[in-house]
Short mmCIF file of C-alpha atoms in Angstrom, two decimals:
data_model
loop_
_atom_site.label_atom_id
_atom_site.label_comp_id
_atom_site.label_asym_id
_atom_site.label_seq_id
_atom_site.Cartn_x
_atom_site.Cartn_y
_atom_site.Cartn_z
CA MET A 839 91.49 9.00 21.27
CA ALA A 840 90.32 6.61 23.94
CA SER A 841 88.78 8.23 26.97
CA ILE A 842 87.39 7.25 30.39
CA LEU A 843 84.20 8.70 31.81
CA ARG A 844 83.71 8.37 35.57
CA VAL A 845 80.07 8.68 36.54
CA ASN A 846 77.66 7.25 39.13
CA THR A 847 74.37 7.56 37.25
CA LEU A 848 73.24 7.69 33.65
CA THR A 849 70.04 9.57 32.85
CA ASP A 850 68.49 10.43 29.52
CA ALA A 851 68.48 14.05 28.41
CA SER A 852 64.93 14.48 29.69
CA SER A 853 66.03 13.37 33.16
CA ASN A 854 64.08 10.12 32.82
CA ASN A 855 65.20 6.50 32.87
CA SER A 856 67.89 7.13 35.44
CA THR A 857 70.13 4.12 35.93
CA ALA A 858 72.97 3.76 38.38
CA MET A 859 76.22 2.53 36.91
CA SER A 860 76.14 -0.25 39.49
CA ILE A 861 72.93 -1.56 37.90
CA ILE A 862 74.34 -1.35 34.40
CA HIS A 863 77.54 -2.92 35.58
CA GLY A 864 75.82 -5.73 37.47
CA GLY A 865 73.33 -6.47 34.74
CA ILE A 866 75.72 -6.88 31.85
CA THR A 867 76.06 -10.47 30.69
CA ARG A 868 79.71 -11.43 30.98
CA THR A 869 79.59 -14.35 28.58
CA TRP A 870 77.27 -15.65 25.89
CA ALA A 871 77.63 -18.17 23.11
CA SER A 872 75.76 -20.21 20.56
CA PHE A 873 77.34 -23.46 19.43
CA ASP A 874 76.64 -26.61 17.44
CA GLY A 875 76.83 -29.56 19.81
CA THR A 876 76.53 -32.07 16.98
CA ALA A 877 79.68 -30.80 15.29
CA SER A 878 83.13 -32.06 16.16
CA GLY A 879 84.58 -29.66 18.71
CA ALA A 880 81.24 -28.06 19.50
CA THR A 881 81.75 -25.34 16.90
CA ILE A 882 80.99 -21.82 18.14
CA GLY A 883 78.55 -19.84 15.97
CA ASP A 884 79.05 -16.54 17.76
CA SER A 885 80.13 -15.58 21.26
CA PHE A 886 81.34 -13.00 23.73
CA ASN A 887 84.15 -13.62 26.22
CA VAL A 888 84.69 -17.16 24.96
CA SER A 889 88.20 -18.21 23.98
CA SER A 890 87.40 -21.77 22.87
CA SER A 891 85.02 -24.68 23.19
CA ASP A 892 85.63 -28.36 23.74
CA ASP A 893 83.75 -31.52 22.88
CA ASP A 894 84.21 -34.20 25.51
CA GLY A 895 81.82 -36.73 23.99
CA THR A 896 78.12 -37.10 23.31
CA GLY A 897 76.21 -34.39 25.16
CA ASP A 898 79.34 -33.27 26.98
CA TYR A 899 80.79 -29.84 26.20
CA GLY A 900 82.78 -27.04 27.69
CA ILE A 901 83.38 -23.39 26.95
CA ASN A 902 86.48 -21.56 28.12
CA PHE A 903 86.42 -17.88 29.01
CA SER A 904 88.70 -15.18 27.65
CA SER A 905 88.46 -13.22 30.91
CA ASN A 906 87.93 -15.35 34.00
CA PHE A 907 85.22 -14.94 36.60
CA ASN A 908 86.04 -13.88 40.14
CA ASN A 909 84.42 -17.02 41.54
CA ALA A 910 82.57 -20.11 40.31
CA THR A 911 79.18 -19.06 41.69
CA TYR A 912 78.06 -17.25 38.56
CA CYS A 913 74.62 -17.75 36.96
CA SER A 914 74.45 -19.83 33.78
CA THR A 915 71.28 -20.17 31.70
CA PHE A 916 70.87 -22.40 28.69
CA GLY A 917 68.78 -22.80 25.57
CA ASP A 918 68.19 -25.90 23.48
CA GLY A 919 67.76 -24.99 19.83
CA GLU A 920 66.40 -28.29 18.55
CA GLY A 921 62.89 -27.08 18.67
CA ASN A 922 60.71 -29.76 17.19
CA ALA A 923 58.76 -32.21 19.25
CA THR A 924 60.33 -35.25 17.67
CA SER A 925 64.03 -34.48 18.03
CA GLY A 926 64.15 -36.03 21.48
CA MET A 927 66.54 -33.36 22.74
CA ARG A 928 65.37 -32.26 26.16
CA PHE A 929 67.66 -29.83 27.93
CA LEU A 930 71.14 -28.50 28.61
CA MET A 931 72.48 -28.28 32.13
CA ASP A 932 75.38 -27.16 34.27
CA ALA A 933 77.99 -29.93 34.45
CA GLY A 934 80.51 -28.00 36.51
CA SER A 935 81.63 -24.41 36.86
CA THR A 936 85.10 -23.01 37.40
CA THR A 937 86.37 -19.45 37.17
CA SER A 938 87.74 -20.16 33.68
CA SER A 939 85.23 -22.55 32.13
CA GLN A 940 81.68 -23.88 32.11
CA GLU A 941 81.03 -27.56 31.48
CA ILE A 942 77.69 -28.46 29.92
CA TYR A 943 75.67 -31.66 29.60
CA GLY A 944 72.98 -32.33 27.00
CA ARG A 945 70.20 -34.77 27.79
CA ASN A 946 67.36 -36.31 25.76
CA VAL A 947 63.86 -37.29 26.83
CA SER A 948 65.21 -40.48 28.38
CA ASN A 949 67.70 -38.44 30.38
CA SER A 950 70.52 -39.98 28.37
CA ALA A 951 73.46 -38.00 26.98
CA ALA A 952 72.54 -36.41 23.66
CA ASP A 953 74.03 -33.81 21.32
CA CYS A 954 72.23 -30.53 20.80
CA GLY A 955 72.35 -29.02 17.33
CA ALA A 956 71.87 -25.39 18.32
CA ALA A 957 72.87 -24.74 21.91
CA SER A 958 72.89 -21.40 23.70
CA ILE A 959 74.32 -20.18 26.99
CA SER A 960 74.51 -16.85 28.79
CA ILE A 961 76.30 -16.16 32.07
CA HIS A 962 75.95 -13.40 34.66
CA GLY A 963 78.44 -12.88 37.47
CA ASP A 964 81.52 -11.01 38.61
CA LEU A 965 84.69 -11.01 36.56
CA ALA A 966 88.05 -11.28 38.25
CA MET B 847 81.56 12.94 44.71
CA ALA B 848 78.45 11.45 43.15
CA SER B 849 77.92 12.41 39.53
CA GLN B 850 75.13 12.09 37.00
CA LEU B 851 75.47 12.08 33.24
CA LYS B 852 72.43 13.10 31.21
CA VAL B 853 72.56 11.72 27.71
CA ASP B 854 70.27 9.99 25.19
CA THR B 855 72.86 7.90 23.40
CA LEU B 856 76.22 6.51 24.38
CA THR B 857 78.69 6.05 21.53
CA GLY B 858 82.22 4.71 21.65
CA VAL B 859 85.09 6.97 20.60
CA THR B 860 87.36 4.45 18.88
CA THR B 861 84.48 2.25 17.68
CA ALA B 862 80.97 3.66 17.79
CA GLY B 863 79.39 0.40 18.87
CA SER B 864 81.92 -0.55 21.55
CA ILE B 865 82.16 0.87 25.07
CA ASP B 866 84.00 -0.84 27.91
CA VAL B 867 82.84 -0.91 31.53
CA THR B 868 85.31 -1.51 34.34
CA GLY B 869 84.69 -4.77 36.17
CA GLU B 870 84.16 -5.60 39.83
CA GLY B 871 87.86 -6.11 40.44
CA ASN B 872 88.50 -2.52 39.34
CA SER B 873 90.85 -3.61 36.57
CA THR B 874 89.28 -5.98 34.03
CA THR B 875 86.84 -4.42 31.61
CA THR B 876 83.79 -5.94 29.96
CA ASN B 877 82.03 -4.69 26.88
CA LEU B 878 78.77 -2.81 27.38
CA GLN B 879 77.19 -3.53 24.01
CA GLN B 880 78.14 -7.20 23.94
CA GLY B 881 76.85 -7.72 27.45
CA LEU B 882 73.42 -6.20 27.02
CA ALA B 883 70.41 -8.45 26.53
CA LYS B 884 69.09 -7.50 23.10
CA THR B 885 65.64 -8.98 23.72
CA TRP B 886 63.71 -10.39 26.65
CA ILE B 887 60.12 -11.43 27.05
CA ARG B 888 57.61 -12.97 29.43
CA PHE B 889 54.48 -14.32 27.79
CA ASN B 890 51.80 -16.99 28.12
CA GLN B 891 50.89 -19.78 25.72
CA THR B 892 47.76 -20.85 27.57
CA GLY B 893 44.48 -19.10 26.81
CA THR B 894 45.04 -16.21 24.46
CA PRO B 895 48.81 -15.83 24.11
CA ALA B 896 49.90 -12.37 25.25
CA ILE B 897 53.04 -10.50 26.17
CA ALA B 898 53.27 -9.63 29.86
CA GLY B 899 56.54 -7.72 29.52
CA SER B 900 59.22 -7.47 26.89
CA PHE B 901 62.06 -5.53 25.33
CA ASN B 902 62.73 -5.32 21.57
CA ILE B 903 59.91 -7.78 20.82
CA ALA B 904 57.41 -6.59 18.21
CA SER B 905 54.84 -9.35 18.52
CA ILE B 906 54.16 -13.00 19.17
CA VAL B 907 52.38 -15.38 16.84
CA ASP B 908 50.50 -18.41 18.14
CA GLY B 909 51.49 -21.40 16.03
CA GLY B 910 49.30 -23.86 17.91
CA THR B 911 49.69 -25.78 21.11
CA GLY B 912 53.02 -25.03 22.76
CA ASP B 913 54.33 -23.28 19.67
CA THR B 914 55.02 -19.55 19.53
CA THR B 915 56.99 -17.42 17.09
CA LEU B 916 58.47 -14.23 18.50
CA THR B 917 59.26 -11.37 16.14
CA ILE B 918 62.04 -8.92 16.95
CA THR B 919 61.71 -5.15 16.53
CA ASN B 920 65.36 -4.40 15.74
CA ASP B 921 66.82 -7.42 13.96
CA TYR B 922 70.02 -9.26 14.68
CA ALA B 923 72.99 -9.09 12.31
CA ASN B 924 73.12 -12.88 12.01
CA VAL B 925 71.32 -15.99 13.25
CA ASN B 926 74.07 -17.03 15.64
CA TYR B 927 72.68 -15.23 18.66
CA SER B 928 72.30 -16.95 22.02
CA ILE B 929 68.80 -17.84 23.24
CA SER B 930 68.10 -18.86 26.83
CA ALA B 931 64.57 -20.05 27.54
CA SER B 932 62.62 -21.40 30.46
CA ASN B 933 59.09 -21.64 31.77
CA ASP B 934 57.23 -21.80 35.05
CA ASP B 935 57.78 -25.55 35.19
CA THR B 936 54.33 -26.69 36.20
CA ALA B 937 53.38 -30.34 36.16
CA VAL B 938 52.40 -30.16 32.52
CA THR B 939 55.53 -28.57 31.12
CA ASN B 940 59.06 -29.78 31.54
CA GLN B 941 61.13 -27.68 29.23
CA VAL B 942 60.89 -24.90 26.73
CA VAL B 943 63.00 -25.15 23.62
CA ALA B 944 63.70 -22.64 20.89
CA GLY B 945 64.32 -23.22 17.23
CA ASP B 946 63.87 -21.94 13.67
CA VAL B 947 66.11 -18.97 14.31
CA ALA B 948 66.08 -16.01 11.87
CA VAL B 949 67.56 -12.54 12.25
CA GLY B 950 64.11 -11.12 12.91
CA SER B 951 62.37 -13.93 14.73
CA TYR B 952 62.72 -17.19 16.59
CA ARG B 953 60.40 -19.95 17.63
CA GLN B 954 59.77 -21.20 21.12
CA ARG B 955 58.13 -24.51 21.90
CA SER B 956 57.06 -26.14 25.14
CA LEU B 957 57.13 -29.88 25.63
CA ASN B 958 55.82 -32.13 28.35
CA GLY B 959 57.43 -35.22 29.82
CA SER B 960 56.13 -37.31 26.94
CA ASN B 961 57.84 -35.00 24.44
CA ALA B 962 54.49 -33.68 23.23
CA LEU B 963 53.78 -30.01 22.62
CA VAL B 964 51.90 -28.37 25.49
CA ASP B 965 50.97 -24.78 26.33
CA ALA B 966 53.03 -23.25 29.12
CA PRO B 967 51.34 -20.72 31.43
CA ILE B 968 54.45 -18.58 31.53
CA CYS B 969 57.45 -18.55 29.20
CA TYR B 970 60.65 -16.57 29.69
CA THR B 971 63.32 -15.87 27.09
CA SER B 972 66.36 -13.62 26.83
CA THR B 973 68.72 -13.33 23.87
CA PHE B 974 72.24 -12.03 23.36
CA GLY B 975 74.15 -11.29 20.18
CA ASP B 976 74.99 -8.64 17.61
CA LEU B 977 72.24 -6.34 16.37
CA ALA B 978 72.22 -5.31 12.71
#
């Protein structure tokens, strides 16, 4: 049977490592995903709180959230998985945030739009 | 009234590995296990590479200039986990990238503006996904 526990602080049984629920609550990542930016549709490998992804062209992606954020001022961090020095892929960046989606640009060493083969994103913020 | 729960392990009732936490709006819930960073690390590539702080990282292996492999203590269930990486962005290092992902390790490289490997004084990485 499902149950709800209402508590302010979690502490281990030895009374160490005390953590307020507000810290746990604030620190949980609300969204994460890995996707293939070279594939049609920016195919999601695995994710949390992502309903779909979209491919808007070379180096131009978007992920849509299952549960929306309370505002668009959340924190997005990215990872570029093309890790050899000759791929030319340089970085992923925020291309626009809304409460329901995050747009993403990929850029190469010439700062031109480029697809990223193994892209990652994680987002912290407040859900609606 | 303030309350404190003393416990070593939290386990879901319906599903052992799934516990919901009520969100800021007091209605929407988010999943505790899915939202937790499964690894994080701060380390240096310059000099003798060393871990300054980390969680669930067993070791780092220096693969040469700007090239470090990080091994995970408790492995992931698959290779589709999310990796976010950055560095201290000095004049010599523009971006850190990660690649060669396995369930028990991943590789982090630092490149300069000429797309050449370069040691970064400080590297940061956090990962999210499903543990085995």
